[in-house]
Structures are given as structure tokens and as C-alpha cells.
CSV table of C-alpha atoms and ligand atoms in Angstrom, one decimal:
chain,number,residue,atom,x,y,z
B,66,MET,CA,0.0,0.1,0.0
B,67,LYS,CA,1.4,3.2,-0.6
B,68,PHE,CA,0.9,6.2,1.7
B,69,ASN,CA,0.7,10.0,1.7
B,70,THR,CA,0.4,12.6,4.6
B,71,ALA,CA,-2.7,14.2,3.0
B,72,GLU,CA,-4.7,11.3,3.3
B,73,HIS,CA,-3.0,9.3,5.8
B,74,GLY,CA,-0.8,11.5,7.8
B,75,TYR,CA,2.4,10.9,9.1
B,76,ASP,CA,1.1,7.8,11.4
B,77,PRO,CA,2.4,5.3,8.8
B,78,ILE,CA,5.8,6.9,9.2
B,79,ALA,CA,6.0,7.8,12.9
B,80,LYS,CA,8.3,4.9,13.4
B,81,ILE,CA,11.2,5.7,10.6
B,82,TYR,CA,10.9,9.5,11.4
B,83,ASN,CA,11.8,9.0,15.2
B,84,GLU,CA,14.8,6.5,14.2
B,85,LYS,CA,16.0,8.2,11.1
B,86,VAL,CA,14.9,11.9,11.0
B,87,ALA,CA,14.0,13.6,13.3
B,88,ALA,CA,17.7,13.8,14.9
B,89,GLN,CA,19.0,15.5,11.8
B,90,CYS,CA,15.9,18.0,11.5
B,91,PHE,CA,16.3,18.7,15.3
B,92,LYS,CA,20.3,19.3,14.9
B,93,ASN,CA,19.3,21.6,11.8
B,94,TYR,CA,16.9,23.9,13.7
B,95,LEU,CA,19.3,23.8,16.8
B,96,PRO,CA,21.6,27.0,15.7
B,97,ALA,CA,18.8,29.1,14.6
B,98,MET,CA,16.7,28.3,17.8
B,99,GLU,CA,19.6,29.3,20.2
B,100,LYS,CA,20.1,32.5,18.1
B,101,LEU,CA,16.5,33.7,18.1
B,102,LEU,CA,14.6,32.1,20.9
B,103,LEU,CA,16.4,31.3,23.6
B,104,PRO,CA,17.8,34.6,24.3
B,105,HIS,CA,14.6,36.3,24.4
B,106,LEU,CA,12.7,33.4,27.0
B,107,ASP,CA,12.5,33.8,31.0
B,108,SER,CA,14.2,30.8,32.5
B,109,GLU,CA,10.3,29.5,33.7
B,110,ALA,CA,9.1,30.2,29.9
B,111,ASN,CA,5.6,28.1,28.9
B,112,LEU,CA,5.6,26.5,25.7
B,113,LEU,CA,4.0,25.0,23.1
B,114,ASP,CA,5.4,23.4,19.8
B,115,VAL,CA,2.7,23.2,17.2
B,116,GLY,CA,2.9,20.0,14.8
B,117,CYS,CA,5.6,18.8,17.5
B,118,GLY,CA,6.2,15.1,15.9
B,119,THR,CA,8.4,12.9,17.8
B,120,GLY,CA,9.7,15.2,20.1
B,121,GLN,CA,13.1,16.2,20.0
B,122,LEU,CA,12.5,19.3,20.3
B,123,VAL,CA,10.4,19.5,23.4
B,124,LYS,CA,12.5,17.0,25.5
B,125,TYR,CA,15.2,19.4,24.5
B,126,LEU,CA,13.4,22.3,25.3
B,127,ILE,CA,12.3,20.7,29.2
B,128,THR,CA,15.7,20.2,29.7
B,129,LYS,CA,16.3,23.5,29.6
B,130,GLY,CA,14.1,23.8,32.2
B,131,TYR,CA,10.9,25.2,30.8
B,132,LYS,CA,7.6,23.9,31.1
B,133,VAL,CA,6.8,22.1,27.6
B,134,THR,CA,3.2,21.4,25.8
B,135,GLY,CA,2.8,19.7,22.4
B,136,ILE,CA,0.4,18.9,19.8
B,137,ASP,CA,0.2,17.0,16.9
B,138,ILE,CA,-2.4,15.7,14.8
B,139,SER,CA,-0.7,12.5,14.5
B,140,GLU,CA,-1.3,10.3,16.8
B,141,ALA,CA,1.7,7.4,16.1
B,142,MET,CA,4.0,10.7,16.4
B,143,LEU,CA,2.4,11.7,19.8
B,144,ASN,CA,3.2,8.3,21.1
B,145,TYR,CA,6.8,8.4,20.2
B,146,ALA,CA,6.7,12.5,21.6
B,147,ARG,CA,5.5,11.2,25.2
B,148,MET,CA,7.9,8.4,25.1
B,149,ASN,CA,11.1,10.9,24.5
B,150,ALA,CA,9.4,13.7,26.2
B,151,PRO,CA,7.3,12.5,29.1
B,152,GLU,CA,8.1,15.4,31.5
B,153,ALA,CA,5.7,17.2,28.7
B,154,GLU,CA,2.4,17.5,28.2
B,155,PHE,CA,1.1,16.4,24.5
B,156,PHE,CA,-2.6,16.7,22.9
B,157,MET,CA,-3.7,15.0,19.5
B,158,VAL,CA,-4.9,18.0,18.1
B,159,SER,CA,-4.6,20.3,14.6
B,160,ALA,CA,-3.2,23.3,14.8
B,161,VAL,CA,-6.3,24.9,12.7
B,162,ASP,CA,-8.1,24.2,15.8
B,163,LEU,CA,-5.9,25.2,18.2
B,164,ASP,CA,-7.7,26.3,21.0
B,165,PHE,CA,-5.6,28.6,24.0
B,166,THR,CA,-6.0,32.0,25.4
B,167,SER,CA,-2.9,33.7,26.4
B,168,THR,CA,-1.2,30.2,28.0
B,169,PHE,CA,1.9,30.6,26.6
B,170,ASP,CA,5.6,32.8,26.4
B,171,GLY,CA,6.7,30.8,23.4
B,172,ILE,CA,5.3,29.1,20.7
B,173,VAL,CA,7.4,27.2,18.0
B,174,SER,CA,6.7,25.3,15.0
B,175,THR,CA,9.2,23.6,13.2
B,176,GLY,CA,8.4,22.2,9.5
B,177,ALA,CA,5.0,21.4,10.1
B,178,LEU,CA,2.9,24.4,8.8
B,179,SER,CA,3.7,23.6,4.9
B,180,HIS,CA,1.4,20.5,5.3
B,181,ILE,CA,-1.2,22.5,5.8
B,182,MET,CA,-2.7,22.8,1.9
B,183,ASN,CA,-4.6,26.1,2.1
B,184,ILE,CA,-4.1,29.7,3.0
B,185,GLU,CA,-7.3,29.9,5.1
B,186,GLU,CA,-6.4,27.1,6.8
B,187,ILE,CA,-2.9,28.8,7.8
B,188,ASN,CA,-4.8,31.9,8.3
B,189,ARG,CA,-6.5,30.4,11.5
B,190,VAL,CA,-3.6,29.1,12.7
B,191,ALA,CA,-1.5,32.0,13.1
B,192,GLN,CA,-4.8,33.3,14.7
B,193,ASN,CA,-4.9,30.4,17.0
B,194,ILE,CA,-1.1,30.9,17.9
B,195,TYR,CA,-1.5,34.9,18.4
B,196,LYS,CA,-4.2,34.0,20.5
B,197,ALA,CA,-2.3,31.0,22.3
B,198,LEU,CA,0.6,33.7,22.8
B,199,LYS,CA,0.7,36.2,26.1
B,200,LYS,CA,1.5,39.5,25.7
B,201,ASN,CA,5.0,40.3,24.5
B,202,GLY,CA,5.2,36.1,24.3
B,203,ILE,CA,7.2,35.1,21.3
B,204,LEU,CA,6.4,33.4,17.9
B,205,PHE,CA,9.1,31.0,16.6
B,206,LEU,CA,8.3,29.5,13.3
B,207,ASN,CA,10.3,27.7,10.7
B,208,MET,CA,8.9,27.4,7.2
B,209,PHE,CA,10.3,26.1,3.8
B,210,LEU,CA,9.9,28.5,1.4
B,211,GLU,CA,9.7,28.5,-2.6
B,212,GLU,CA,13.6,28.7,-3.0
B,213,MET,CA,13.9,25.2,-0.9
B,214,TYR,CA,11.8,23.3,-3.2
B,215,GLN,CA,13.2,24.8,-5.7
B,216,GLN,CA,17.0,23.9,-5.4
B,217,TYR,CA,16.2,20.5,-3.2
B,218,TRP,CA,12.9,19.4,-4.7
B,219,SER,CA,13.1,19.5,-8.5
B,220,ASP,CA,12.9,16.0,-10.1
B,221,ASN,CA,16.3,14.8,-7.1
B,222,PHE,CA,16.9,11.6,-6.2
B,223,TYR,CA,18.2,10.7,-3.3
B,224,PHE,CA,19.9,7.1,-1.8
B,225,GLU,CA,20.7,6.9,1.8
B,226,LYS,CA,22.0,3.0,3.4
B,227,ASN,CA,23.0,1.5,6.2
B,228,ASP,CA,22.8,-1.8,8.1
B,229,ASP,CA,19.4,-2.0,8.7
B,230,HIS,CA,17.7,0.6,6.9
B,231,VAL,CA,17.4,1.7,3.0
B,232,SER,CA,15.9,4.5,1.6
B,233,ILE,CA,15.5,5.8,-2.2
B,234,THR,CA,13.6,9.2,-2.1
B,235,HIS,CA,12.4,11.0,-5.2
B,236,THR,CA,11.4,15.2,-4.7
B,237,THR,CA,9.4,17.1,-7.5
B,238,HIS,CA,7.9,20.5,-7.5
B,239,ASP,CA,5.0,21.9,-9.5
B,240,ALA,CA,5.7,25.7,-9.4
B,241,ILE,CA,2.3,26.5,-10.8
B,242,GLU,CA,-0.2,24.4,-8.5
B,243,LYS,CA,2.7,25.3,-5.7
B,244,ILE,CA,2.9,21.8,-4.7
B,245,ALA,CA,5.7,19.5,-3.7
B,246,LYS,CA,6.0,15.9,-3.7
B,247,CYS,CA,9.0,13.8,-1.5
B,248,ASN,CA,8.0,10.1,-2.7
B,249,LEU,CA,10.0,7.9,-0.4
B,250,THR,CA,10.8,3.9,-0.4
B,251,THR,CA,12.4,2.5,2.5
B,252,PHE,CA,13.1,-0.8,3.4
B,253,SER,CA,14.0,-1.7,7.1
B,254,LEU,CA,15.1,-5.0,8.7
B,255,VAL,CA,12.7,-5.9,11.1
B,256,GLU,CA,13.4,-9.5,13.0
B,257,ASP,CA,15.3,-10.2,9.6
B,258,ARG,CA,12.7,-9.6,7.2
B,259,TRP,CA,13.3,-6.4,5.0
B,260,LYS,CA,9.7,-4.0,5.3
B,261,ARG,CA,9.1,-2.0,2.7
B,262,LEU,CA,7.0,1.2,2.9
B,263,ASP,CA,5.5,3.7,0.9
B,264,MET,CA,5.3,7.0,1.4
B,265,THR,CA,3.9,10.5,0.0
B,266,PHE,CA,5.0,13.7,1.6
B,267,ILE,CA,3.1,16.2,-0.1
B,268,ASP,CA,3.8,20.3,0.9
B,269,LYS,CA,2.2,23.2,0.0
B,270,ILE,CA,4.7,25.6,-0.9
B,271,TYR,CA,4.6,29.3,0.2
B,272,THR,CA,6.3,32.5,-0.5
B,273,ARG,CA,7.8,34.6,2.5
B,274,ASN,CA,5.0,37.5,1.9
B,275,GLU,CA,2.2,35.3,1.9
B,276,ILE,CA,3.5,34.2,5.6
B,277,GLN,CA,4.7,37.6,6.5
B,278,LEU,CA,1.2,38.6,5.3
B,279,VAL,CA,-0.3,36.0,7.5
B,280,LEU,CA,1.2,36.6,10.7
B,281,GLU,CA,0.5,40.4,10.0
B,282,LYS,CA,-3.1,39.8,9.6
B,283,ALA,CA,-2.9,37.4,12.7
B,284,GLY,CA,-1.8,40.9,14.9
B,285,PHE,CA,2.2,40.3,14.9
B,286,LYS,CA,3.9,43.5,14.0
B,287,GLU,CA,7.7,43.5,13.8
B,288,ILE,CA,8.5,40.4,11.9
B,289,GLY,CA,11.8,39.3,12.1
B,290,ILE,CA,12.0,37.0,8.7
B,291,PHE,CA,15.6,34.6,8.8
B,292,ASP,CA,16.7,32.3,6.0
B,293,GLU,CA,19.3,30.0,7.0
B,294,LYS,CA,22.0,30.7,4.3
B,295,HIS,CA,21.4,34.1,3.5
B,296,ASP,CA,20.5,35.8,6.5
B,297,LEU,CA,21.8,33.5,9.4
B,298,LYS,CA,24.7,31.6,7.3
B,299,ILE,CA,24.2,28.7,9.3
B,300,SER,CA,23.6,26.1,6.5
B,301,GLU,CA,23.6,25.7,2.4
B,302,MET,CA,20.0,25.2,3.1
B,303,ALA,CA,18.2,28.3,1.7
B,304,GLY,CA,14.9,28.6,1.7
B,305,SER,CA,14.4,27.1,5.2
B,306,THR,CA,13.3,30.6,6.8
B,307,TYR,CA,12.5,31.8,10.4
B,308,PHE,CA,9.9,34.1,11.0
B,309,VAL,CA,10.3,35.4,15.0
B,310,CYS,CA,7.7,37.6,16.2
B,311,HIS,CA,6.2,38.7,19.5
B,312,LYS,CA,2.4,39.3,20.4
B,313,MET,CA,2.5,43.0,21.2
X,674,LIG,C1,8.2,16.9,9.2
X,674,LIG,S1,7.4,16.5,10.8
X,674,LIG,C2,7.8,18.1,11.7
X,674,LIG,C3,8.1,17.2,13.0
X,674,LIG,C4,8.8,18.3,14.3
X,674,LIG,N1,8.0,19.6,14.4
X,674,LIG,C5,10.3,18.2,13.7
X,674,LIG,O1,10.8,19.7,13.6
X,674,LIG,O2,10.9,17.2,13.8
X,674,LIG,C6,5.8,17.3,10.5
X,674,LIG,C7,4.6,17.4,11.6
X,674,LIG,O3,3.2,18.3,11.6
X,674,LIG,C8,2.2,17.4,12.3
X,674,LIG,N2,1.6,18.4,11.2
X,674,LIG,C9,0.4,18.2,10.2
X,674,LIG,N3,-0.2,18.6,9.7
X,674,LIG,C10,-0.7,19.2,11.1
X,674,LIG,C11,-1.6,20.0,11.6
X,674,LIG,N4,-2.7,20.3,11.3
X,674,LIG,N5,-1.9,20.1,13.1
X,674,LIG,C12,-0.4,20.3,14.0
X,674,LIG,N6,0.8,18.8,13.4
X,674,LIG,C13,0.4,19.0,12.0
X,674,LIG,C14,2.6,16.2,11.2
X,674,LIG,O4,1.9,15.3,12.1
X,674,LIG,C15,4.1,15.6,11.7
X,674,LIG,O5,4.2,15.4,13.0
């Protein structure tokens, strides 16, 4: 059976994400977070991770002494998150339906919102985030924007192999429809047998201006926008972009 994120969410890929993907994602986001988020947080800050996945970032923030809540739409991802960060609180809810009021000193979201396929829902997410923040609370949002898909998702193949895992990835993007796809086939060694999984990740491609506008519409002002390659110079990943702003 072939799975895709639009129909099946992350449940089918949760184990592989937890074991093979999450640590690298966390490593990628860490330098920007240390630079743009942590200096703005009080030591007792109450934080929310929107689209927390398997909880590696939640765990890191807990070890820093913060109180952390994670939300995600995938039950299987949350099950790993609960194992990885048992001290945190987790809820299975879509960011589109998030309903907290003036609760958090900071909200983080990494690599999650591109799975929300239309701008109306992104607007709702931004409004929910704004409402959930306390006054002066900070948003740290990472999204992949057009340049990243152009650079890495233009009919590219990637191959990875280690002792118990082989993966072939084929990425494409449609510049007119603004939809990007990452077709992943993996073979994992489970009890002496190779198990195959086919999964397509489907992302909506948003521009820097669209996301800036969404945040302004929600009420955020003075939005800092930082590209990993051009502004932060912490990687070659142009288009991996951080939006940092406060609730006034
Ligand atoms: C690429 S993973 C990122 C996970 C984690 N933030 C990280 O950086 O490793 C995307 C996550 O977003 C979640 N997600 C997708 N749509 C969502 C929504 N509408 N509300 C909450 N979470 C969502 C998925 O279930 C998945 O766990």
C-alpha cells in the first residue's frame, strides 16, 4: 500500500521518523533557535510546540528547564513524543483547531505548517497562535519556502543506506500549482526480514510574503524573517526560513 501525508498523515512513517529523521531535523533547527528564540525566554517560560512530531525539540526545551506542551495531528508521532519527553504534556489536535487563550510565553513550530494545504487554514493557525500567546510572548516559526523546493525538490533523487535501513527519495515540485512532493521508499530490517514502506510527503509551497502577510493579519508586528543561508549563514539550505515575532 502507498501512503501519503494528505490522506494518512504521519502515522505510517512515525517509527522511521523517530529513528532516522528527527535527530537530523532537530540538529538543523538548533542553531537558529539558540540565536533567535532562547535569548528571549525567561527561565520559567511556558512553551508550546505546534506540530511537535516525535518530540525531540520538546525534550530539548524540557532539559533547558522550560514547561513544554506539544500538539500534533498524528497519534503515532505523539506516542513517540510521549516516550521521548515524558515530562511534557501532549495533545492530539490540529493547529487549525488549536484553542488556548493567553497561555504561552513562547510558541515554536518547525517543519509542520507546510502540510497545511491552503492559505485560509494557515490564517486560522496564525490567529490561534496569536490568541494562545501571552502579551509579549514570542513566536519562532520555521517553514520551507519556495527557494528550498526549487533547490532540493526539482526532480532530485537521494539514496541512503545503512545496516538496517535503505531509503530512496524522489522529490518533485509543481511551480504552478505550488505543490511539492517527496516520494520515499524505505526498506527496514525487522526481525531478519526487509519491510518496505512507500510514503509521499505533500507540501504546499508558500512564499515569504504570503507568510509575512498571514502573521501581520493575525496581529503580529515587526516580524523578523531569517533565511538559513542568506541571513543566518548557518547552512546551505536557502528557503529554510524562520519567522520571529512578538505578540504586542
Ligand atoms: C516534518 S514533521 C516535523 C515534526 C517536528 N516539528 C520536527 O521538527 O521534527 C511535520 C509534523 O507536523 C504534523 N502536522 C501536520 N499537519 C498538522 C496540523 N494541521 N496540526 C498539527 N500538526 C500537524 C505532522 O503530524 C508531523 O508530526
